[in-house]
PDB file of N, CA and C in Angstrom:
ATOM      1  N   MET F  14     -14.903   2.020 -21.814  1.00  0.00           N
ATOM      2  CA  MET F  14     -14.426   2.662 -21.246  1.00  0.00           C
ATOM      3  C   MET F  14     -12.682   2.165 -22.049  1.00  0.00           C
ATOM      4  N   ASN F  15     -12.263   3.204 -22.236  1.00  0.00           N
ATOM      5  CA  ASN F  15     -10.899   2.671 -23.365  1.00  0.00           C
ATOM      6  C   ASN F  15      -9.820   3.324 -22.716  1.00  0.00           C
ATOM      7  N   ILE F  16      -9.171   3.304 -21.675  1.00  0.00           N
ATOM      8  CA  ILE F  16      -7.539   3.628 -21.186  1.00  0.00           C
ATOM      9  C   ILE F  16      -6.600   3.613 -21.646  1.00  0.00           C
ATOM     10  N   PRO F  17      -5.885   4.871 -22.461  1.00  0.00           N
ATOM     11  CA  PRO F  17      -4.877   4.231 -23.066  1.00  0.00           C
ATOM     12  C   PRO F  17      -3.513   3.337 -22.122  1.00  0.00           C
ATOM     13  N   GLN F  18      -2.820   2.922 -22.764  1.00  0.00           N
ATOM     14  CA  GLN F  18      -1.555   2.091 -21.447  1.00  0.00           C
ATOM     15  C   GLN F  18      -0.256   2.309 -22.460  1.00  0.00           C
ATOM     16  N   THR F  19       0.591   3.074 -21.389  1.00  0.00           N
ATOM     17  CA  THR F  19       1.829   3.258 -22.392  1.00  0.00           C
ATOM     18  C   THR F  19       2.500   1.907 -21.371  1.00  0.00           C
ATOM     19  N   PRO F  20       3.149   1.631 -22.753  1.00  0.00           N
ATOM     20  CA  PRO F  20       3.981   0.221 -22.283  1.00  0.00           C
ATOM     21  C   PRO F  20       5.281   0.280 -21.446  1.00  0.00           C
ATOM     22  N   SER F  21       5.871  -0.861 -20.903  1.00  0.00           N
ATOM     23  CA  SER F  21       6.705  -0.715 -19.525  1.00  0.00           C
ATOM     24  C   SER F  21       7.196  -1.808 -19.943  1.00  0.00           C
ATOM     25  N   VAL F  22       8.491  -1.880 -19.229  1.00  0.00           N
ATOM     26  CA  VAL F  22       9.905  -2.736 -19.504  1.00  0.00           C
ATOM     27  C   VAL F  22      10.101  -2.852 -18.241  1.00  0.00           C
ATOM     28  N   ALA F  23      10.173  -4.059 -17.194  1.00  0.00           N
ATOM     29  CA  ALA F  23      11.320  -4.728 -16.289  1.00  0.00           C
ATOM     30  C   ALA F  23      12.422  -5.466 -16.482  1.00  0.00           C
ATOM     31  N   GLN F  24      13.295  -5.010 -15.658  1.00  0.00           N
ATOM     32  CA  GLN F  24      14.042  -6.617 -16.208  1.00  0.00           C
ATOM     33  C   GLN F  24      14.501  -6.944 -14.872  1.00  0.00           C
ATOM     34  N   ILE F  25      14.365  -8.212 -13.979  1.00  0.00           N
ATOM     35  CA  ILE F  25      15.077  -9.009 -13.284  1.00  0.00           C
ATOM     36  C   ILE F  25      15.784  -9.957 -13.813  1.00  0.00           C
ATOM     37  N   GLY F  26      16.661  -9.796 -12.030  1.00  0.00           N
ATOM     38  CA  GLY F  26      18.124 -10.831 -12.589  1.00  0.00           C
ATOM     39  C   GLY F  26      17.777 -11.969 -11.256  1.00  0.00           C
ATOM     40  N   ILE F  27      18.358 -12.735 -12.123  1.00  0.00           N
ATOM     41  CA  ILE F  27      19.080 -13.930 -10.944  1.00  0.00           C
ATOM     42  C   ILE F  27      19.654 -14.459 -10.357  1.00  0.00           C
ATOM     43  N   SER F  28      20.393 -15.223  -9.383  1.00  0.00           N
ATOM     44  CA  SER F  28      21.623 -15.286  -9.110  1.00  0.00           C
ATOM     45  C   SER F  28      21.324 -16.827  -8.519  1.00  0.00           C
ATOM     46  N   VAL F  29      22.016 -17.869  -9.288  1.00  0.00           N
ATOM     47  CA  VAL F  29      21.701 -18.894  -8.440  1.00  0.00           C
ATOM     48  C   VAL F  29      23.191 -19.253  -7.960  1.00  0.00           C
ATOM     49  N   GLU F  30      23.275 -19.728  -6.508  1.00  0.00           N
ATOM     50  CA  GLU F  30      24.599 -19.983  -5.899  1.00  0.00           C
ATOM     51  C   GLU F  30      24.982 -21.386  -5.156  1.00  0.00           C
ATOM     52  N   LEU F  31      25.559 -21.925  -4.873  1.00  0.00           N
ATOM     53  CA  LEU F  31      26.147 -22.408  -3.692  1.00  0.00           C
ATOM     54  C   LEU F  31      25.465 -22.155  -2.767  1.00  0.00           C
ATOM     55  N   LEU F  32      25.379 -22.620  -1.201  1.00  0.00           N
ATOM     56  CA  LEU F  32      25.192 -22.138  -0.353  1.00  0.00           C
ATOM     57  C   LEU F  32      26.287 -22.317   0.167  1.00  0.00           C
ATOM     58  N   VAL F  33      27.478 -22.920  -0.204  1.00  0.00           N
ATOM     59  CA  VAL F  33      29.052 -22.188   1.036  1.00  0.00           C
ATOM     60  C   VAL F  33      29.234 -20.569   0.593  1.00  0.00           C
ATOM     61  N   GLN F  34      29.382 -20.799  -1.300  1.00  0.00           N
ATOM     62  CA  GLN F  34      29.401 -18.957  -1.584  1.00  0.00           C
ATOM     63  C   GLN F  34      28.818 -18.272  -0.988  1.00  0.00           C
ATOM     64  N   LEU F  35      27.041 -18.553  -0.503  1.00  0.00           N
ATOM     65  CA  LEU F  35      26.451 -17.647   0.081  1.00  0.00           C
ATOM     66  C   LEU F  35      26.869 -17.206   1.568  1.00  0.00           C
ATOM     67  N   ALA F  36      27.128 -18.403   1.882  1.00  0.00           N
ATOM     68  CA  ALA F  36      27.739 -18.186   3.424  1.00  0.00           C
ATOM     69  C   ALA F  36      29.205 -17.134   3.176  1.00  0.00           C
ATOM     70  N   GLN F  37      29.863 -16.968   2.662  1.00  0.00           N
ATOM     71  CA  GLN F  37      31.134 -16.179   2.817  1.00  0.00           C
ATOM     72  C   GLN F  37      30.949 -15.228   2.270  1.00  0.00           C
ATOM     73  N   GLN F  38      29.795 -14.690   1.865  1.00  0.00           N
ATOM     74  CA  GLN F  38      29.442 -13.474   1.216  1.00  0.00           C
ATOM     75  C   GLN F  38      29.402 -12.437   2.468  1.00  0.00           C
ATOM     76  N   THR F  39      29.441 -11.562   2.165  1.00  0.00           N
ATOM     77  CA  THR F  39      29.593 -10.270   3.309  1.00  0.00           C
ATOM     78  C   THR F  39      28.615  -9.259   2.688  1.00  0.00           C
ATOM     79  N   PRO F  40      27.074  -9.175   4.121  1.00  0.00           N
ATOM     80  CA  PRO F  40      26.379  -8.507   3.746  1.00  0.00           C
ATOM     81  C   PRO F  40      26.120  -6.791   3.539  1.00  0.00           C
ATOM     82  N   VAL F  41      25.453  -6.471   2.652  1.00  0.00           N
ATOM     83  CA  VAL F  41      25.955  -5.053   2.663  1.00  0.00           C
ATOM     84  C   VAL F  41      25.515  -4.054   4.220  1.00  0.00           C
ATOM     85  N   ALA F  42      27.250  -3.041   4.144  1.00  0.00           N
ATOM     86  CA  ALA F  42      27.824  -2.434   5.948  1.00  0.00           C
ATOM     87  C   ALA F  42      25.794  -1.910   6.199  1.00  0.00           C
ATOM     88  N   SER F  43      24.948  -0.761   5.160  1.00  0.00           N
ATOM     89  CA  SER F  43      23.827  -1.058   5.841  1.00  0.00           C
ATOM     90  C   SER F  43      22.561  -1.620   5.600  1.00  0.00           C
ATOM     91  N   ALA F  44      22.866  -3.086   5.587  1.00  0.00           N
ATOM     92  CA  ALA F  44      21.697  -4.208   5.823  1.00  0.00           C
ATOM     93  C   ALA F  44      21.113  -4.288   7.040  1.00  0.00           C
ATOM     94  N   SER F  45      20.076  -3.828   6.981  1.00  0.00           N
ATOM     95  CA  SER F  45      19.798  -4.544   9.029  1.00  0.00           C
ATOM     96  C   SER F  45      18.554  -5.890   9.013  1.00  0.00           C
ATOM     97  N   VAL F  46      18.431  -6.390   9.848  1.00  0.00           N
ATOM     98  CA  VAL F  46      17.237  -7.213  10.129  1.00  0.00           C
ATOM     99  C   VAL F  46      16.129  -6.465  10.627  1.00  0.00           C
ATOM    100  N   SER F  47      15.326  -6.570   9.931  1.00  0.00           N
ATOM    101  CA  SER F  47      13.594  -5.890   9.611  1.00  0.00           C
ATOM    102  C   SER F  47      13.522  -6.544  11.018  1.00  0.00           C
ATOM    103  N   ARG F  48      12.957  -4.662  11.914  1.00  0.00           N
ATOM    104  CA  ARG F  48      12.569  -4.932  13.297  1.00  0.00           C
ATOM    105  C   ARG F  48      10.603  -4.821  13.275  1.00  0.00           C
ATOM    106  N   VAL F  49      10.395  -4.499  11.849  1.00  0.00           N
ATOM    107  CA  VAL F  49       8.696  -4.196  11.762  1.00  0.00           C
ATOM    108  C   VAL F  49       7.502  -5.568  11.869  1.00  0.00           C
ATOM    109  N   ASP F  50       6.948  -6.022  12.879  1.00  0.00           N
ATOM    110  CA  ASP F  50       6.053  -7.460  13.065  1.00  0.00           C
ATOM    111  C   ASP F  50       5.162  -7.346  11.855  1.00  0.00           C
ATOM    112  N   SER F  51       4.882  -8.603  11.918  1.00  0.00           N
ATOM    113  CA  SER F  51       4.071  -9.123  11.039  1.00  0.00           C
ATOM    114  C   SER F  51       2.726  -8.576  10.965  1.00  0.00           C
ATOM    115  N   PHE F  52       2.455  -8.047  12.397  1.00  0.00           N
ATOM    116  CA  PHE F  52       0.625  -7.034  11.963  1.00  0.00           C
ATOM    117  C   PHE F  52       1.260  -5.702  11.314  1.00  0.00           C
ATOM    118  N   THR F  53       2.060  -5.361  11.872  1.00  0.00           N
ATOM    119  CA  THR F  53       2.293  -4.043  10.759  1.00  0.00           C
ATOM    120  C   THR F  53       3.034  -4.669   9.276  1.00  0.00           C
ATOM    121  N   GLN F  54       3.361  -5.508   8.926  1.00  0.00           N
ATOM    122  CA  GLN F  54       4.177  -5.319   8.010  1.00  0.00           C
ATOM    123  C   GLN F  54       2.396  -6.153   7.002  1.00  0.00           C
ATOM    124  N   PHE F  55       1.491  -6.732   7.508  1.00  0.00           N
ATOM    125  CA  PHE F  55      -0.394  -7.281   6.595  1.00  0.00           C
ATOM    126  C   PHE F  55      -0.260  -5.970   6.673  1.00  0.00           C
ATOM    127  N   THR F  56      -0.742  -4.899   7.809  1.00  0.00           N
ATOM    128  CA  THR F  56      -1.577  -3.580   7.544  1.00  0.00           C
ATOM    129  C   THR F  56      -1.161  -2.695   6.202  1.00  0.00           C
ATOM    130  N   GLN F  57       0.604  -3.148   6.760  1.00  0.00           N
ATOM    131  CA  GLN F  57       1.227  -2.543   5.097  1.00  0.00           C
ATOM    132  C   GLN F  57       0.548  -2.600   3.673  1.00  0.00           C
ATOM    133  N   LYS F  58       0.662  -3.863   3.596  1.00  0.00           N
ATOM    134  CA  LYS F  58       0.401  -4.839   2.233  1.00  0.00           C
ATOM    135  C   LYS F  58      -1.116  -4.891   2.399  1.00  0.00           C
ATOM    136  N   MET F  59      -2.011  -4.378   3.044  1.00  0.00           N
ATOM    137  CA  MET F  59      -3.380  -3.956   3.134  1.00  0.00           C
ATOM    138  C   MET F  59      -3.812  -3.111   2.259  1.00  0.00           C
ATOM    139  N   LEU F  60      -2.962  -2.257   3.465  1.00  0.00           N
ATOM    140  CA  LEU F  60      -2.895  -0.715   2.772  1.00  0.00           C
ATOM    141  C   LEU F  60      -3.022  -0.611   1.352  1.00  0.00           C
ATOM    142  N   ASP F  61      -1.408  -1.131   1.233  1.00  0.00           N
ATOM    143  CA  ASP F  61      -1.070  -1.350  -0.577  1.00  0.00           C
ATOM    144  C   ASP F  61      -1.977  -1.493  -1.242  1.00  0.00           C
ATOM    145  N   HIS F  62      -2.577  -2.880  -0.745  1.00  0.00           N
ATOM    146  CA  HIS F  62      -3.372  -3.303  -1.944  1.00  0.00           C
ATOM    147  C   HIS F  62      -4.650  -3.010  -1.526  1.00  0.00           C
ATOM    148  N   PHE F  63      -5.630  -2.524  -0.742  1.00  0.00           N
ATOM    149  CA  PHE F  63      -6.825  -1.681  -0.887  1.00  0.00           C
ATOM    150  C   PHE F  63      -6.660  -0.215  -1.858  1.00  0.00           C
ATOM    151  N   TYR F  64      -5.341  -0.071  -2.304  1.00  0.00           N
ATOM    152  CA  TYR F  64      -4.995   1.561  -2.618  1.00  0.00           C
ATOM    153  C   TYR F  64      -5.064   1.006  -3.898  1.00  0.00           C
ATOM    154  N   ASN F  65      -4.370   0.134  -4.135  1.00  0.00           N
ATOM    155  CA  ASN F  65      -4.200  -0.242  -5.866  1.00  0.00           C
ATOM    156  C   ASN F  65      -5.338  -0.742  -6.420  1.00  0.00           C
ATOM    157  N   PHE F  66      -6.055  -1.180  -5.184  1.00  0.00           N
ATOM    158  CA  PHE F  66      -6.998  -1.620  -6.194  1.00  0.00           C
ATOM    159  C   PHE F  66      -8.312  -0.610  -6.253  1.00  0.00           C
ATOM    160  N   ALA F  67      -8.607   0.550  -5.572  1.00  0.00           N
ATOM    161  CA  ALA F  67      -9.541   1.206  -5.583  1.00  0.00           C
ATOM    162  C   ALA F  67      -9.145   2.452  -6.399  1.00  0.00           C
ATOM    163  N   THR F  68      -8.165   2.523  -6.789  1.00  0.00           N
ATOM    164  CA  THR F  68      -7.533   3.225  -7.914  1.00  0.00           C
ATOM    165  C   THR F  68      -7.381   2.757  -9.262  1.00  0.00           C
ATOM    166  N   SER F  69      -7.529   1.428  -9.360  1.00  0.00           N
ATOM    167  CA  SER F  69      -7.622   0.650 -10.523  1.00  0.00           C
ATOM    168  C   SER F  69      -8.879   0.879 -11.201  1.00  0.00           C
ATOM    169  N   PHE F  70     -10.314   1.556 -10.388  1.00  0.00           N
ATOM    170  CA  PHE F  70     -11.301   1.936 -11.077  1.00  0.00           C
ATOM    171  C   PHE F  70     -11.237   3.288 -11.653  1.00  0.00           C
ATOM    172  N   ALA F  71     -10.356   3.913 -10.992  1.00  0.00           N
ATOM    173  CA  ALA F  71     -10.323   5.771 -11.261  1.00  0.00           C
ATOM    174  C   ALA F  71     -10.392   5.875 -12.744  1.00  0.00           C
ATOM    175  N   VAL F  72     -11.483   6.739 -13.206  1.00  0.00           N
ATOM    176  CA  VAL F  72     -12.276   7.506 -14.245  1.00  0.00           C
ATOM    177  C   VAL F  72     -11.837   9.091 -14.354  1.00  0.00           C
ATOM    178  N   SER F  73     -12.158   9.723 -15.414  1.00  0.00           N
ATOM    179  CA  SER F  73     -11.490  10.831 -15.063  1.00  0.00           C
ATOM    180  C   SER F  73     -13.079  11.457 -14.848  1.00  0.00           C
ATOM    181  N   GLN F  74     -13.929  12.918 -14.491  1.00  0.00           N
ATOM    182  CA  GLN F  74     -14.331  13.138 -14.552  1.00  0.00           C
ATOM    183  C   GLN F  74     -15.560  13.034 -16.106  1.00  0.00           C
ATOM    184  N   ALA F  75     -15.195  13.724 -17.014  1.00  0.00           N
ATOM    185  CA  ALA F  75     -15.816  13.228 -18.056  1.00  0.00           C
ATOM    186  C   ALA F  75     -15.322  11.676 -18.682  1.00  0.00           C
ATOM    187  N   GLN F  76     -15.315  10.824 -17.860  1.00  0.00           N
ATOM    188  CA  GLN F  76     -15.655   9.532 -18.585  1.00  0.00           C
ATOM    189  C   GLN F  76     -16.637   9.042 -17.676  1.00  0.00           C
ATOM    190  N   MET F  77     -17.513   9.549 -16.544  1.00  0.00           N
ATOM    191  CA  MET F  77     -18.076   9.307 -15.702  1.00  0.00           C
ATOM    192  C   MET F  77     -19.741   9.075 -16.310  1.00  0.00           C
ATOM    193  N   THR F  78     -20.248   8.345 -16.195  1.00  0.00           N
ATOM    194  CA  THR F  78     -21.551   7.860 -16.521  1.00  0.00           C
ATOM    195  C   THR F  78     -22.063   8.256 -15.370  1.00  0.00           C
ATOM    196  N   PRO F  79     -23.450   9.538 -15.559  1.00  0.00           N
ATOM    197  CA  PRO F  79     -24.221   9.786 -14.497  1.00  0.00           C
ATOM    198  C   PRO F  79     -24.970   8.596 -13.818  1.00  0.00           C
ATOM    199  N   ASN F  80     -25.058   8.205 -12.152  1.00  0.00           N
ATOM    200  CA  ASN F  80     -26.166   6.893 -12.156  1.00  0.00           C
ATOM    201  C   ASN F  80     -26.188   7.604 -11.000  1.00  0.00           C
ATOM    202  N   PRO F  81     -27.777   7.923 -10.400  1.00  0.00           N
ATOM    203  CA  PRO F  81     -28.289   7.985  -9.500  1.00  0.00           C
ATOM    204  C   PRO F  81     -27.787   7.100  -7.906  1.00  0.00           C
ATOM    205  N   SER F  82     -27.771   5.591  -8.740  1.00  0.00           N
ATOM    206  CA  SER F  82     -27.807   4.616  -7.619  1.00  0.00           C
ATOM    207  C   SER F  82     -26.437   4.852  -6.929  1.00  0.00           C
ATOM    208  N   GLU F  83     -25.841   4.714  -7.502  1.00  0.00           N
ATOM    209  CA  GLU F  83     -23.822   4.909  -7.114  1.00  0.00           C
ATOM    210  C   GLU F  83     -23.081   5.925  -6.631  1.00  0.00           C
ATOM    211  N   LEU F  84     -22.394   5.182  -5.726  1.00  0.00           N
ATOM    212  CA  LEU F  84     -21.969   7.084  -4.808  1.00  0.00           C
ATOM    213  C   LEU F  84     -20.199   6.974  -5.486  1.00  0.00           C
ATOM    214  N   PHE F  85     -19.689   7.866  -5.765  1.00  0.00           N
ATOM    215  CA  PHE F  85     -18.429   7.950  -5.759  1.00  0.00           C
ATOM    216  C   PHE F  85     -17.708   8.714  -5.449  1.00  0.00           C
ATOM    217  N   ILE F  86     -16.767   8.255  -4.558  1.00  0.00           N
ATOM    218  CA  ILE F  86     -15.086   9.191  -3.922  1.00  0.00           C
ATOM    219  C   ILE F  86     -14.458   9.250  -4.568  1.00  0.00           C
ATOM    220  N   PRO F  87     -14.054  10.510  -4.223  1.00  0.00           N
ATOM    221  CA  PRO F  87     -12.801  10.977  -5.234  1.00  0.00           C
ATOM    222  C   PRO F  87     -11.258  10.544  -4.479  1.00  0.00           C
ATOM    223  N   ALA F  88     -10.896   9.918  -5.938  1.00  0.00           N
ATOM    224  CA  ALA F  88      -9.395   9.442  -5.937  1.00  0.00           C
ATOM    225  C   ALA F  88      -8.595  10.063  -4.319  1.00  0.00           C
ATOM    226  N   ASN F  89      -8.306  11.478  -4.260  1.00  0.00           N
ATOM    227  CA  ASN F  89      -7.751  11.979  -3.710  1.00  0.00           C
ATOM    228  C   ASN F  89      -8.232  11.640  -2.089  1.00  0.00           C
ATOM    229  N   VAL F  90      -9.087  11.726  -2.208  1.00  0.00           N
ATOM    230  CA  VAL F  90      -9.859  11.351  -0.463  1.00  0.00           C
ATOM    231  C   VAL F  90      -9.530  10.018   0.057  1.00  0.00           C
ATOM    232  N   VAL F  91      -9.504   8.764  -1.005  1.00  0.00           N
ATOM    233  CA  VAL F  91      -8.623   7.522  -0.388  1.00  0.00           C
ATOM    234  C   VAL F  91      -7.279   7.680  -0.332  1.00  0.00           C
ATOM    235  N   LEU F  92      -6.260   8.966  -1.427  1.00  0.00           N
ATOM    236  CA  LEU F  92      -4.995   8.594  -1.319  1.00  0.00           C
ATOM    237  C   LEU F  92      -4.370   9.726   0.447  1.00  0.00           C
ATOM    238  N   LYS F  93      -5.404  10.802   0.493  1.00  0.00           N
ATOM    239  CA  LYS F  93      -5.412  10.841   2.104  1.00  0.00           C
ATOM    240  C   LYS F  93      -5.520  10.379   3.072  1.00  0.00           C
ATOM    241  N   TRP F  94      -6.594   9.446   3.013  1.00  0.00           N
ATOM    242  CA  TRP F  94      -6.958   8.312   4.164  1.00  0.00           C
ATOM    243  C   TRP F  94      -5.370   7.148   4.089  1.00  0.00           C
ATOM    244  N   TYR F  95      -4.916   6.872   3.496  1.00  0.00           N
ATOM    245  CA  TYR F  95      -4.247   6.278   3.078  1.00  0.00           C
ATOM    246  C   TYR F  95      -3.360   6.501   3.802  1.00  0.00           C
ATOM    247  N   GLU F  96      -2.763   7.986   3.418  1.00  0.00           N
ATOM    248  CA  GLU F  96      -1.498   8.744   4.047  1.00  0.00           C
ATOM    249  C   GLU F  96      -1.570   8.529   5.339  1.00  0.00           C
ATOM    250  N   ASN F  97      -2.398   9.370   5.804  1.00  0.00           N
ATOM    251  CA  ASN F  97      -2.771   8.789   7.445  1.00  0.00           C
ATOM    252  C   ASN F  97      -2.705   8.016   8.052  1.00  0.00           C
ATOM    253  N   PHE F  98      -3.403   7.282   7.453  1.00  0.00           N
ATOM    254  CA  PHE F  98      -3.039   5.512   8.193  1.00  0.00           C
ATOM    255  C   PHE F  98      -1.797   5.149   8.552  1.00  0.00           C
ATOM    256  N   GLN F  99      -1.339   5.631   6.943  1.00  0.00           N
ATOM    257  CA  GLN F  99       0.256   5.246   7.267  1.00  0.00           C
ATOM    258  C   GLN F  99       1.311   5.767   8.322  1.00  0.00           C
ATOM    259  N   ARG F 100       1.139   7.342   8.188  1.00  0.00           N
ATOM    260  CA  ARG F 100       1.097   7.336   9.126  1.00  0.00           C
ATOM    261  C   ARG F 100       1.533   7.827  10.694  1.00  0.00           C
ATOM    262  N   ARG F 101      -0.416   7.073  10.519  1.00  0.00           N
ATOM    263  CA  ARG F 101      -0.300   6.424  12.328  1.00  0.00           C
ATOM    264  C   ARG F 101       0.043   5.546  12.660  1.00  0.00           C
ATOM    265  N   MET F 102       0.578   4.515  11.497  1.00  0.00           N
ATOM    266  CA  MET F 102       0.653   3.474  11.929  1.00  0.00           C
ATOM    267  C   MET F 102       2.538   3.353  12.226  1.00  0.00           C
ATOM    268  N   THR F 103       3.038   4.577  11.764  1.00  0.00           N
ATOM    269  CA  THR F 103       4.060   4.665  11.551  1.00  0.00           C
ATOM    270  C   THR F 103       4.796   5.500  13.000  1.00  0.00           C
ATOM    271  N   GLN F 104       3.505   5.903  13.623  1.00  0.00           N
ATOM    272  CA  GLN F 104       4.051   6.482  14.979  1.00  0.00           C
ATOM    273  C   GLN F 104       3.497   5.436  15.924  1.00  0.00           C
ATOM    274  N   ASN F 105       2.542   4.980  16.335  1.00  0.00           N
ATOM    275  CA  ASN F 105       2.017   3.930  17.051  1.00  0.00           C
ATOM    276  C   ASN F 105       1.135   2.957  16.493  1.00  0.00           C
ATOM    277  N   PRO F 106       1.899   2.053  15.936  1.00  0.00           N
ATOM    278  CA  PRO F 106       1.250   1.098  15.804  1.00  0.00           C
ATOM    279  C   PRO F 106       0.054   0.092  16.159  1.00  0.00           C
ATOM    280  N   LEU F 107       0.054   0.848  17.422  1.00  0.00           N
ATOM    281  CA  LEU F 107      -1.389  -0.150  17.692  1.00  0.00           C
ATOM    282  C   LEU F 107      -2.262   1.516  17.787  1.00  0.00           C
ATOM    283  N   PHE F 108      -2.363   2.350  17.380  1.00  0.00           N
ATOM    284  CA  PHE F 108      -3.585   3.620  17.688  1.00  0.00           C
ATOM    285  C   PHE F 108      -4.657   2.813  17.385  1.00  0.00           C
ATOM    286  N   TRP F 109      -4.710   1.949  16.913  1.00  0.00           N
ATOM    287  CA  TRP F 109      -6.183   1.638  16.041  1.00  0.00           C
ATOM    288  C   TRP F 109      -6.969   0.735  16.979  1.00  0.00           C
ATOM    289  N   LYS F 110      -6.230   0.547  17.948  1.00  0.00           N
ATOM    290  CA  LYS F 110      -6.608  -0.421  19.569  1.00  0.00           C
ATOM    291  C   LYS F 110      -7.262   0.650  20.673  1.00  0.00           C
ATOM    292  N   THR F 111      -6.908   2.199  20.735  1.00  0.00           N
ATOM    293  CA  THR F 111      -7.117   2.948  21.685  1.00  0.00           C
ATOM    294  C   THR F 111      -8.541   3.746  20.776  1.00  0.00           C
ATOM    295  N   GLN F 112      -8.401   3.897  19.448  1.00  0.00           N
ATOM    296  CA  GLN F 112      -9.489   4.810  18.531  1.00  0.00           C
ATOM    297  C   GLN F 112     -10.923   4.463  19.046  1.00  0.00           C
ATOM    298  N   ASP F 113     -11.390   5.661  19.146  1.00  0.00           N
ATOM    299  CA  ASP F 113     -12.876   5.473  19.629  1.00  0.00           C
ATOM    300  C   ASP F 113     -13.802   6.564  18.529  1.00  0.00           C
ATOM    301  N   ARG F 114     -13.561   7.248  18.355  1.00  0.00           N
ATOM    302  CA  ARG F 114     -13.735   8.331  17.767  1.00  0.00           C
ATOM    303  C   ARG F 114     -13.868   7.901  16.519  1.00  0.00           C
ATOM    304  N   LYS F 115     -14.100   8.593  15.782  1.00  0.00           N
ATOM    305  CA  LYS F 115     -14.432   9.162  13.910  1.00  0.00           C
ATOM    306  C   LYS F 115     -13.094  10.106  13.806  1.00  0.00           C
ATOM    307  N   SER F 116     -12.206   9.354  12.822  1.00  0.00           N
ATOM    308  CA  SER F 116     -11.330  10.240  12.540  1.00  0.00           C
ATOM    309  C   SER F 116     -11.127  11.132  10.843  1.00  0.00           C
TER     310      SER F 116
END
């Protein structure tokens, strides 16, 4: 399989400062302490990693080789699940504890 790749450029800046200087700096007015608990953070990271992992195997229909022993799941189905799960986590981070039906 030959997937064309487009070059990407990223630039990262790092500043090394003395602790005394950092203590004197004023935080951005819009900055706030994260109120997201570690479970929600874990779940978000897990969703992101799963989606990225699953879509890394994406091929076009023309690239697919028929194989009766394999099951293919359309990428848009994975994306729909991902978006629904994110929405539900935003609405109620504990929704999964009360869910006993297929969604």
